[in-house]
XYZ file of C-alpha atoms in Angstrom:
663
model
C 164.038 84.889 91.424
C 164.762 82.509 88.560
C 162.469 82.266 85.565
C 160.297 79.173 85.525
C 160.804 76.739 82.592
C 157.973 78.193 80.485
C 159.160 81.757 81.052
C 162.709 80.767 80.132
C 161.485 79.090 76.953
C 159.549 82.209 75.976
C 162.626 84.366 76.542
C 164.973 82.212 74.463
C 162.703 81.365 71.520
C 163.601 83.578 68.535
C 162.838 81.132 65.726
C 159.822 83.058 64.405
C 156.353 84.157 65.417
C 155.693 83.498 69.110
C 152.522 83.902 71.151
C 153.013 83.858 74.929
C 149.673 83.021 76.529
C 150.202 84.809 79.830
C 147.566 84.232 82.484
C 146.820 86.865 85.118
C 149.753 87.413 87.477
C 152.064 85.092 85.544
C 154.984 87.522 85.233
C 154.559 88.612 81.626
C 156.275 91.987 82.113
C 159.352 90.228 83.468
C 159.327 87.864 80.486
C 159.240 90.780 78.041
C 162.011 92.570 79.922
C 164.210 89.468 80.059
C 163.571 88.766 76.386
C 164.736 92.239 75.412
C 167.892 91.642 77.460
C 168.358 88.242 75.770
C 167.916 89.728 72.277
C 170.580 92.352 72.984
C 173.122 90.330 74.941
C 172.742 86.834 73.456
C 170.946 86.989 70.092
C 172.956 89.776 68.468
C 170.184 92.358 68.041
C 171.072 96.031 68.270
C 168.816 97.994 70.665
C 167.667 100.366 67.904
C 166.374 97.372 65.921
C 163.980 96.353 68.736
C 160.593 97.823 69.604
C 158.461 96.834 72.602
C 154.875 98.047 72.339
C 152.468 98.481 75.252
C 149.038 100.054 75.664
C 149.650 102.735 78.298
C 152.330 105.305 78.967
C 152.660 103.967 82.508
C 153.351 100.421 81.275
C 155.883 101.720 78.740
C 157.661 103.773 81.408
C 157.777 100.819 83.803
C 159.177 98.528 81.115
C 161.790 101.102 80.067
C 162.907 101.493 83.689
C 163.128 97.724 84.173
C 165.247 97.107 81.091
C 167.489 100.109 81.855
C 168.010 98.761 85.369
C 168.629 95.290 83.950
C 171.234 96.264 81.344
C 172.168 99.872 82.011
C 171.257 102.888 79.872
C 174.283 102.597 77.601
C 173.323 99.103 76.446
C 169.726 100.091 75.713
C 170.382 103.308 73.813
C 168.063 103.468 70.800
C 165.651 100.835 72.126
C 162.007 101.762 71.453
C 159.617 101.096 74.322
C 156.366 102.873 73.608
C 152.625 102.689 73.119
C 151.159 101.890 69.703
C 150.260 105.560 69.379
C 153.770 106.767 70.202
C 155.259 104.377 67.644
C 152.720 105.552 65.091
C 153.633 109.167 65.827
C 157.313 108.327 65.305
C 156.555 106.836 61.891
C 154.149 109.623 60.956
C 156.570 112.378 61.938
C 159.282 110.867 59.744
C 156.994 110.036 56.803
C 154.581 112.990 57.056
C 155.345 114.367 53.594
C 154.325 111.055 52.013
C 150.849 111.580 53.458
C 150.621 115.269 52.465
C 151.281 116.396 56.025
C 153.903 118.727 57.414
C 156.281 117.334 60.000
C 154.908 119.804 62.570
C 151.359 118.432 62.359
C 149.076 118.940 65.351
C 147.492 116.203 67.444
C 143.907 116.904 68.478
C 142.841 115.547 71.836
C 139.418 114.073 72.481
C 137.836 117.394 73.475
C 139.134 119.166 70.340
C 137.825 116.320 68.218
C 134.431 116.440 69.939
C 134.205 120.186 69.374
C 134.787 119.794 65.636
C 132.242 117.000 65.349
C 129.753 119.005 67.405
C 130.052 121.949 65.001
C 129.428 119.647 62.055
C 126.431 118.092 63.798
C 125.180 121.568 64.743
C 124.589 120.085 68.179
C 125.574 121.204 71.652
C 124.249 118.027 73.283
C 127.014 115.859 74.708
C 125.383 112.493 73.997
C 124.967 112.770 70.175
C 128.490 114.189 69.848
C 130.075 111.399 71.913
C 128.037 108.790 70.035
C 129.184 110.092 66.637
C 132.767 110.462 67.843
C 132.776 106.871 69.096
C 131.391 105.535 65.810
C 133.968 107.423 63.752
C 136.689 106.070 66.030
C 135.459 102.499 65.512
C 135.448 102.981 61.736
C 138.992 104.317 61.845
C 140.130 101.465 64.074
C 138.758 99.053 61.474
C 140.715 100.883 58.737
C 137.545 101.996 56.974
C 137.718 105.183 54.927
C 134.675 107.494 54.605
C 134.000 106.109 51.104
C 134.099 102.527 52.403
C 131.772 103.435 55.264
C 129.093 104.773 52.917
C 128.757 101.304 51.388
C 128.021 99.597 54.724
C 125.679 102.091 56.395
C 122.565 100.361 57.686
C 120.408 103.315 58.748
C 119.977 107.077 58.466
C 122.017 107.790 61.586
C 125.010 105.859 60.254
C 124.710 107.638 56.899
C 124.633 111.023 58.625
C 127.624 110.038 60.752
C 129.480 108.832 57.641
C 128.962 112.271 56.107
C 130.303 113.868 59.285
C 133.280 111.466 59.122
C 134.056 112.601 55.568
C 133.885 116.303 56.491
C 135.777 115.728 59.726
C 138.661 113.984 57.976
C 138.868 116.678 55.304
C 138.973 119.306 58.061
C 141.782 117.505 59.856
C 143.820 117.446 56.656
C 143.065 121.121 56.138
C 144.183 121.922 59.683
C 147.295 119.771 59.188
C 146.107 117.849 62.245
C 145.495 114.242 63.231
C 143.481 112.668 66.021
C 144.651 109.777 68.190
C 143.176 107.120 65.897
C 145.040 108.599 62.919
C 148.361 108.109 64.680
C 147.999 104.390 63.964
C 145.647 104.428 60.968
C 147.745 106.691 58.751
C 151.032 104.783 59.240
C 149.177 101.501 58.609
C 147.744 102.858 55.353
C 151.131 104.231 54.291
C 152.987 100.978 54.985
C 150.296 98.969 53.223
C 150.373 101.115 50.081
C 154.079 101.992 49.855
C 156.369 98.973 49.584
C 159.573 101.013 49.734
C 158.654 102.694 53.017
C 157.347 99.390 54.389
C 160.694 97.698 53.700
C 162.533 100.631 55.260
C 160.671 100.222 58.567
C 160.905 96.427 58.514
C 164.681 96.762 58.218
C 164.750 99.281 61.021
C 162.517 97.387 63.454
C 163.811 93.830 63.164
C 162.187 92.438 66.293
C 158.855 93.460 67.809
C 157.393 92.607 71.204
C 153.724 93.435 71.817
C 152.089 93.345 75.246
C 148.330 92.827 75.829
C 147.802 91.679 72.243
C 144.222 90.607 73.039
C 143.407 94.335 73.265
C 144.570 95.195 69.740
C 142.053 96.472 67.208
C 142.109 95.748 63.471
C 144.278 98.788 62.755
C 146.903 97.927 65.377
C 147.011 94.314 64.222
C 147.515 95.454 60.618
C 150.386 97.721 61.662
C 151.989 94.779 63.479
C 151.700 92.582 60.372
C 153.123 95.267 58.104
C 156.104 95.928 60.372
C 157.027 92.266 60.914
C 156.814 91.180 57.286
C 157.569 87.689 56.016
C 160.246 86.852 58.590
C 157.729 87.300 61.436
C 160.345 88.071 64.047
C 158.040 88.967 66.897
C 156.696 87.968 70.300
C 153.158 88.874 71.286
C 151.988 88.439 74.862
C 148.378 88.278 75.944
C 145.445 86.450 77.461
C 142.155 85.813 75.664
C 140.465 85.483 79.072
C 141.263 89.144 79.816
C 139.846 90.645 76.628
C 137.412 93.240 78.035
C 137.643 96.223 75.694
C 135.408 95.304 72.739
C 133.448 98.517 73.332
C 136.479 100.564 72.292
C 137.382 98.442 69.269
C 139.570 95.669 70.718
C 139.083 92.471 68.737
C 139.918 89.165 70.420
C 139.647 87.540 66.983
C 143.123 88.938 66.319
C 144.463 86.045 68.408
C 142.716 83.617 66.079
C 144.085 85.504 63.069
C 147.589 85.035 64.440
C 147.243 81.293 63.942
C 145.871 81.779 60.428
C 148.362 84.439 59.314
C 151.357 82.668 60.878
C 150.851 78.890 60.518
C 154.204 78.230 62.225
C 153.161 80.277 65.271
C 154.604 78.835 68.477
C 152.421 79.068 71.590
C 153.917 78.986 75.097
C 151.583 79.049 78.093
C 152.391 80.821 81.354
C 149.989 79.326 83.900
C 151.838 79.769 87.197
C 150.390 82.763 89.026
C 152.680 84.742 91.354
C 149.964 87.007 92.755
C 147.013 85.157 94.275
C 146.336 82.271 96.629
C 145.163 78.926 95.229
C 141.532 79.338 96.266
C 141.182 82.671 94.496
C 142.604 81.100 91.353
C 140.267 78.085 91.611
C 137.294 80.449 91.652
C 138.690 82.360 88.663
C 139.245 79.111 86.730
C 135.715 77.913 87.543
C 134.086 81.104 86.278
C 136.099 81.531 83.091
C 135.739 77.816 82.340
C 132.161 78.551 81.264
C 133.405 80.553 78.283
C 134.460 78.859 75.030
C 138.243 78.552 74.948
C 140.494 79.823 72.205
C 143.612 78.793 74.147
C 142.789 76.556 77.166
C 144.815 77.134 80.330
C 144.519 76.670 84.097
C 146.075 79.107 86.544
C 147.838 77.676 89.591
C 149.869 79.037 92.480
C 152.481 78.053 95.055
C 151.339 80.763 97.472
C 149.241 78.442 99.606
C 145.538 77.603 99.666
C 144.480 80.852 101.324
C 141.117 81.916 102.720
C 137.822 81.017 101.094
C 136.259 83.888 99.191
C 133.183 85.435 100.761
C 129.869 86.205 99.103
C 127.843 88.655 101.191
C 124.114 89.214 100.660
C 123.376 92.764 101.820
C 120.006 94.253 102.651
C 120.366 97.161 100.209
C 123.018 99.388 98.634
C 123.483 101.523 101.782
C 124.060 98.408 103.877
C 126.431 97.117 101.199
C 128.585 100.252 101.413
C 128.605 100.247 105.214
C 129.502 96.548 105.339
C 132.447 96.962 102.951
C 133.814 100.002 104.786
C 133.439 98.203 108.123
C 135.427 95.268 106.742
C 138.158 97.589 105.480
C 138.497 99.220 108.908
C 138.550 95.796 110.585
C 141.110 94.239 108.245
C 143.398 97.260 108.387
C 143.697 96.703 112.123
C 143.788 92.930 111.958
C 146.497 92.696 109.289
C 148.300 95.990 110.042
C 147.666 96.876 106.398
C 147.870 100.141 104.480
C 144.749 101.735 103.049
C 146.280 101.319 99.588
C 146.040 97.540 100.092
C 142.249 97.733 99.662
C 140.231 98.111 96.468
C 136.480 98.432 95.888
C 135.686 97.365 92.334
C 132.367 97.930 90.571
C 130.809 97.594 87.122
C 129.723 101.222 86.668
C 130.953 104.597 87.923
C 127.509 105.455 89.329
C 128.055 102.855 92.082
C 130.894 104.820 93.665
C 128.901 107.541 95.459
C 127.543 105.486 98.366
C 130.987 103.994 99.028
C 132.459 107.513 99.019
C 129.844 108.586 101.558
C 130.574 105.621 103.835
C 134.339 106.104 103.601
C 134.035 109.790 104.441
C 131.866 109.021 107.472
C 134.520 106.541 108.649
C 137.271 109.093 107.883
C 139.038 106.620 105.632
C 141.025 108.202 102.771
C 140.060 107.034 99.305
C 140.953 107.675 95.702
C 138.726 107.242 92.682
C 140.537 105.773 89.683
C 140.679 108.017 86.654
C 140.925 111.444 88.278
C 141.529 114.497 86.139
C 144.808 114.435 84.264
C 147.270 117.279 84.694
C 146.986 117.867 80.949
C 143.186 118.085 81.124
C 143.266 121.107 83.437
C 141.922 124.283 81.796
C 145.051 126.346 82.500
C 147.318 123.678 80.974
C 145.116 123.382 77.888
C 145.274 127.196 77.555
C 149.075 127.170 77.490
C 149.188 124.147 75.209
C 146.950 125.955 72.715
C 149.712 128.552 72.285
C 152.387 125.864 71.986
C 150.342 124.022 69.359
C 150.085 127.244 67.347
C 153.820 127.825 67.558
C 154.316 124.286 66.256
C 151.565 124.444 63.623
C 149.935 127.814 62.771
C 147.230 125.979 60.809
C 145.830 124.374 63.986
C 142.419 126.088 64.009
C 141.106 124.646 67.321
C 144.266 125.903 69.048
C 143.873 129.290 67.311
C 140.319 129.682 68.622
C 141.371 128.951 72.203
C 144.522 131.068 72.189
C 142.860 134.033 70.461
C 140.248 134.272 73.189
C 142.315 133.355 76.280
C 143.018 135.806 77.793
C 140.446 138.130 76.222
C 142.123 140.510 73.776
C 139.310 142.091 71.792
C 138.828 139.185 69.371
C 135.175 138.293 69.823
C 132.618 136.091 68.094
C 131.931 138.609 65.296
C 135.615 138.889 64.433
C 136.126 135.130 64.577
C 133.035 134.635 62.417
C 134.480 136.843 59.686
C 137.843 135.094 59.874
C 136.138 131.718 59.694
C 134.004 132.736 56.708
C 137.104 133.819 54.785
C 138.968 130.649 55.786
C 136.140 128.433 54.540
C 135.753 130.344 51.286
C 139.459 130.289 50.504
C 140.223 126.903 52.091
C 142.873 128.269 54.397
C 143.498 128.309 58.129
C 142.311 130.998 60.553
C 145.935 132.060 60.987
C 146.256 132.610 57.233
C 142.896 134.378 57.128
C 144.116 136.723 59.850
C 146.912 137.881 57.558
C 144.601 138.637 54.636
C 144.164 142.353 53.904
C 140.697 141.616 52.485
C 139.595 140.047 55.761
C 141.177 142.720 57.928
C 139.391 145.410 55.905
C 136.020 144.014 57.030
C 136.891 144.433 60.718
C 136.507 147.453 62.959
C 139.672 149.391 63.692
C 139.869 148.032 67.236
C 139.273 144.423 66.166
C 141.779 144.721 63.308
C 144.462 145.983 65.669
C 143.716 143.159 68.121
C 144.074 140.514 65.404
C 147.289 142.059 64.058
C 148.809 142.232 67.550
C 147.913 138.581 68.168
C 149.442 137.442 64.868
C 152.579 139.510 65.518
C 152.905 137.878 68.947
C 152.652 134.391 67.440
C 155.174 135.107 64.671
C 157.626 136.531 67.182
C 157.458 133.413 69.359
C 157.545 131.053 66.383
C 161.001 132.448 65.644
C 162.075 132.251 69.288
C 160.927 128.634 69.496
C 163.486 127.669 66.854
C 166.466 128.589 69.019
C 165.489 129.509 72.576
C 165.050 127.163 75.535
C 161.490 125.786 75.592
C 160.828 126.587 79.245
C 162.187 130.127 78.907
C 160.202 130.711 75.705
C 156.937 129.705 77.332
C 157.680 131.734 80.477
C 158.286 134.852 78.379
C 155.117 134.194 76.406
C 153.092 133.929 79.622
C 154.537 137.252 80.770
C 153.625 138.914 77.468
C 150.013 137.740 77.530
C 149.797 138.468 81.298
C 148.381 135.038 81.974
C 148.950 135.188 85.745
C 146.891 138.410 85.927
C 144.204 136.731 83.823
C 143.963 133.883 86.359
C 143.806 136.352 89.259
C 141.033 138.358 87.583
C 139.162 135.223 86.570
C 139.254 133.909 90.151
C 138.968 137.189 92.023
C 136.661 135.595 94.576
C 139.007 132.646 95.111
C 142.674 133.768 95.047
C 143.847 130.344 96.239
C 142.354 128.761 93.109
C 144.250 131.247 90.934
C 147.437 130.510 92.866
C 146.953 126.745 92.442
C 146.373 127.076 88.696
C 149.394 129.330 88.245
C 151.505 126.765 90.103
C 150.341 124.111 87.608
C 151.475 126.358 84.763
C 154.858 126.865 86.427
C 155.202 123.089 86.836
C 154.639 122.755 83.085
C 157.345 125.350 82.372
C 159.774 123.481 84.625
C 159.030 120.216 82.829
C 159.496 121.875 79.414
C 162.833 123.335 80.480
C 164.010 119.926 81.666
C 162.914 118.142 78.494
C 164.198 120.821 76.089
C 167.630 119.201 76.206
C 166.160 116.174 74.398
C 163.511 117.688 72.094
C 162.634 121.002 70.484
C 159.382 122.783 71.265
C 157.525 121.231 68.306
C 158.414 117.708 69.384
C 157.587 118.500 73.011
C 154.158 119.770 71.975
C 153.456 116.559 70.070
C 154.724 114.513 73.016
C 152.418 116.292 75.469
C 149.405 115.695 73.214
C 150.270 112.011 73.137
C 150.754 111.814 76.895
C 147.060 112.551 77.448
C 146.114 109.259 75.775
C 145.628 106.132 77.912
C 147.535 107.824 80.685
C 147.411 106.472 84.192
C 146.222 109.588 85.988
C 146.461 108.495 89.596
C 149.212 109.497 91.984
C 150.372 106.803 94.374
C 148.938 107.690 97.801
C 147.893 105.620 100.813
C 144.165 105.470 100.174
C 141.494 102.907 99.424
C 141.121 102.603 95.652
C 137.637 102.905 94.132
C 137.672 101.726 90.532
C 135.607 100.294 87.733
C 136.508 96.746 86.782
C 137.715 97.947 83.390
C 140.124 100.441 84.988
C 141.436 97.835 87.446
C 143.031 95.636 84.787
C 146.773 95.278 85.339
C 146.547 96.209 89.022
C 146.571 94.043 92.149
C 145.566 94.436 95.787
C 145.804 92.215 98.897
C 142.122 92.888 99.693
C 139.481 93.195 96.966
C 135.775 93.948 97.390
C 133.867 93.173 94.209
C 130.499 94.860 94.734
C 127.122 94.917 93.013
C 127.284 91.307 91.780
C 123.664 91.227 90.617
C 121.827 90.345 87.426
C 121.286 93.507 85.412
C 124.224 95.236 87.034
C 126.942 92.625 86.651
C 126.451 91.066 84.175
C 125.140 94.316 82.765
C 121.594 94.315 81.421
C 122.804 95.281 77.938
C 124.928 92.139 77.756
C 122.035 89.851 76.874
C 123.602 88.443 73.740
C 125.985 85.530 74.077
C 129.061 87.483 72.956
C 128.316 90.261 75.445
C 127.838 87.771 78.255
C 131.203 86.173 77.495
C 132.919 89.541 77.853
C 131.090 90.187 81.131
C 132.368 86.831 82.382
C 135.898 87.815 81.365
C 135.376 91.032 83.331
C 134.449 88.979 86.403
C 137.607 86.904 85.853
C 139.680 90.098 85.745
C 138.052 91.314 88.957
C 138.687 88.057 90.816
C 142.327 87.883 89.749
C 143.057 91.387 91.098
C 142.905 89.869 94.610
C 146.121 88.597 96.171
C 145.070 87.563 99.658
C 141.370 88.063 100.329
C 138.345 88.358 98.031
C 134.865 89.505 99.071
C 131.916 89.747 96.671
C 128.657 91.468 97.558
C 125.147 91.721 96.173
C 121.978 93.390 97.419
C 118.618 91.788 98.112
C 116.996 95.023 97.025
C 118.325 98.105 95.276
C 116.622 101.426 94.584
C 116.641 102.552 90.964
C 114.880 105.677 89.742
C 113.165 105.923 93.116
C 111.719 102.397 92.945
C 112.812 99.350 94.895
C 113.932 96.448 92.751
C 114.786 92.929 93.902
C 117.625 91.662 91.716
C 118.834 88.092 91.514
C 122.456 87.433 92.525
C 124.827 87.408 89.574
C 124.864 84.133 87.674
C 128.641 84.236 87.956
C 128.401 83.639 91.715
C 126.617 80.346 91.042
C 129.574 79.243 88.896
C 131.837 79.161 91.960
C 132.323 75.942 93.917
C 130.880 75.891 97.438
C 134.214 74.412 98.595
C 135.957 77.704 97.884
C 133.407 80.312 98.948
C 131.581 81.177 102.161
C 128.111 82.636 101.683
C 126.998 85.136 104.330
C 123.565 86.627 104.830
C 121.712 84.354 102.434
C 119.009 83.749 105.045
C 117.228 86.652 106.661
C 118.602 85.926 110.128
C 122.228 86.178 108.991
C 122.093 89.731 107.712
C 123.575 92.228 110.153
C 121.153 95.089 110.763
C 122.141 98.578 109.637
C 122.067 99.812 113.242
C 124.308 96.987 114.447
C 126.578 97.526 111.456
C 126.895 101.197 112.329
C 127.695 100.346 115.945
C 130.386 97.927 114.765
C 131.782 100.605 112.454
C 131.897 103.165 115.272
C 133.654 100.672 117.542
C 136.216 99.834 114.880
C 136.766 103.516 114.132
C 137.358 104.199 117.835
C 139.897 101.352 117.939
C 141.615 102.698 114.833
C 141.817 106.243 116.243
C 143.138 104.876 119.523
C 145.838 102.953 117.682
C 146.806 106.003 115.636
C 146.894 108.102 118.800
C 149.029 105.479 120.532
C 151.579 105.619 117.740
């Protein structure tokens, strides 16, 4: 399919700073891919001078595959297609010594970070730890140092958290570790303060393309500015109407700053939608039209008018779930669709349970977005703790996990003595374990256990320099008898032990495959990065249950947008004008996920904390033209009873089973 005129213009414009205002479903990924091809084949750019930056590993992988298919791997050798964090890691790894870090620094994941902060808070409660962790992350994303934070604290809690931030950052430096926020923050600080290094990277990355620029935070925007320099050779793609991540630091004002920082900024609008029918887009335009516009646009489509959207008033949340599941069963038969063609989208995760129950009763397979990542599994984190130590012996969180998994006679008392020495002498636990003074304070049995553990690590640190990564890890697992540990730990459930050991073997296979490209240190850093913003869902034929936030970037022929009620969506906390605008953008995102059919539901009553409440329908539903929606059940006589609904569901299920049996 040919590019439309606006897409073609966006591809060929290389005269300076360019903002491509890409509405939902307007083909922005294709534009970025074609522009990379144009830069290489027509504009004289070498692949290694181009970087395309996305927000998720999945998006980066998809873009890399598209451009490789478009031009062939030989013509794209050296091209950088990565997330912001992966690009930051690349810069940080090369420039580590300029920030007083070793090249084999460790990357702490969210759970490691939370554990450190929890120890500093002297709290085991999840809520205060997560709250402090989130605040520190926001400060980092705004490029605020601990000293700068002290000056802006508004209450005692912020002051306490600022103190934790200061201690936390000092501990990271001591551990020779960074967290995910540092992967962008530290390179931004370095490029801002060191003109020579800044010029070096500007000369290396001569053209930048940034996807989803409305989701950038202050730190990411600063890194973009520092890398592009005065020539401003870049293309950013985004949509202010899809800015829905303010809660994690995204700042839509960055789009306004683009116009201020680059007065010659060219803006090209992509308004033709290739996903949804015209009526769905009319509803989306009507809703988002009630927000103030930074860059006005109107989505349109050549895919036909399509069906009117439906707004269903349900009796209560149980009826809502049964109605939606009944409609899924009906439409699967009617349109000969796959289960994966259907999505149930909601504002909060707590809404999923009743839909799960109804889907199970109807024997319809489903998948909840955001399942556990492979790298979040306990057995994988155990193995990665050893790999992190081989890469960086000063990684104390990894030391604590590896030293105690499997159990080897290094208990809390021993670790307490090692930790006390490490704090007093400002060294790592690994270094403390080699101190004769520390070892002298331990019992004979504990001292031997520590010495055996350190000897094991030193042996495999040497092997990691030359041996195959997969083979090294397999030998390490044999030495620590990790398979036996799993069997003993799951003696009552051997199948669980077998499943976990298989996961470990899958990791070894992956390491062996990747060892041709990277050494074990680089692979360890890569794995840590892969846990960030990863799409964790396998592609299976199942109905997708997802929050609206997690649905962004996806599309489905049939979408059920549920719980459209005041207090739920828009959320009760979004009472201020700015919050309401983001909620409206979230509704816009939900609507534009639908390709063929859109159904929105709300309940006349909903039980909360054991009490019936009678919410008003979402104000967003009133912003939709009656010409483009059909309202069902808005008078008492139109609501299908639960009993009748169940009978309909049973009849549809029987039809579905009969059809399956007939095939």
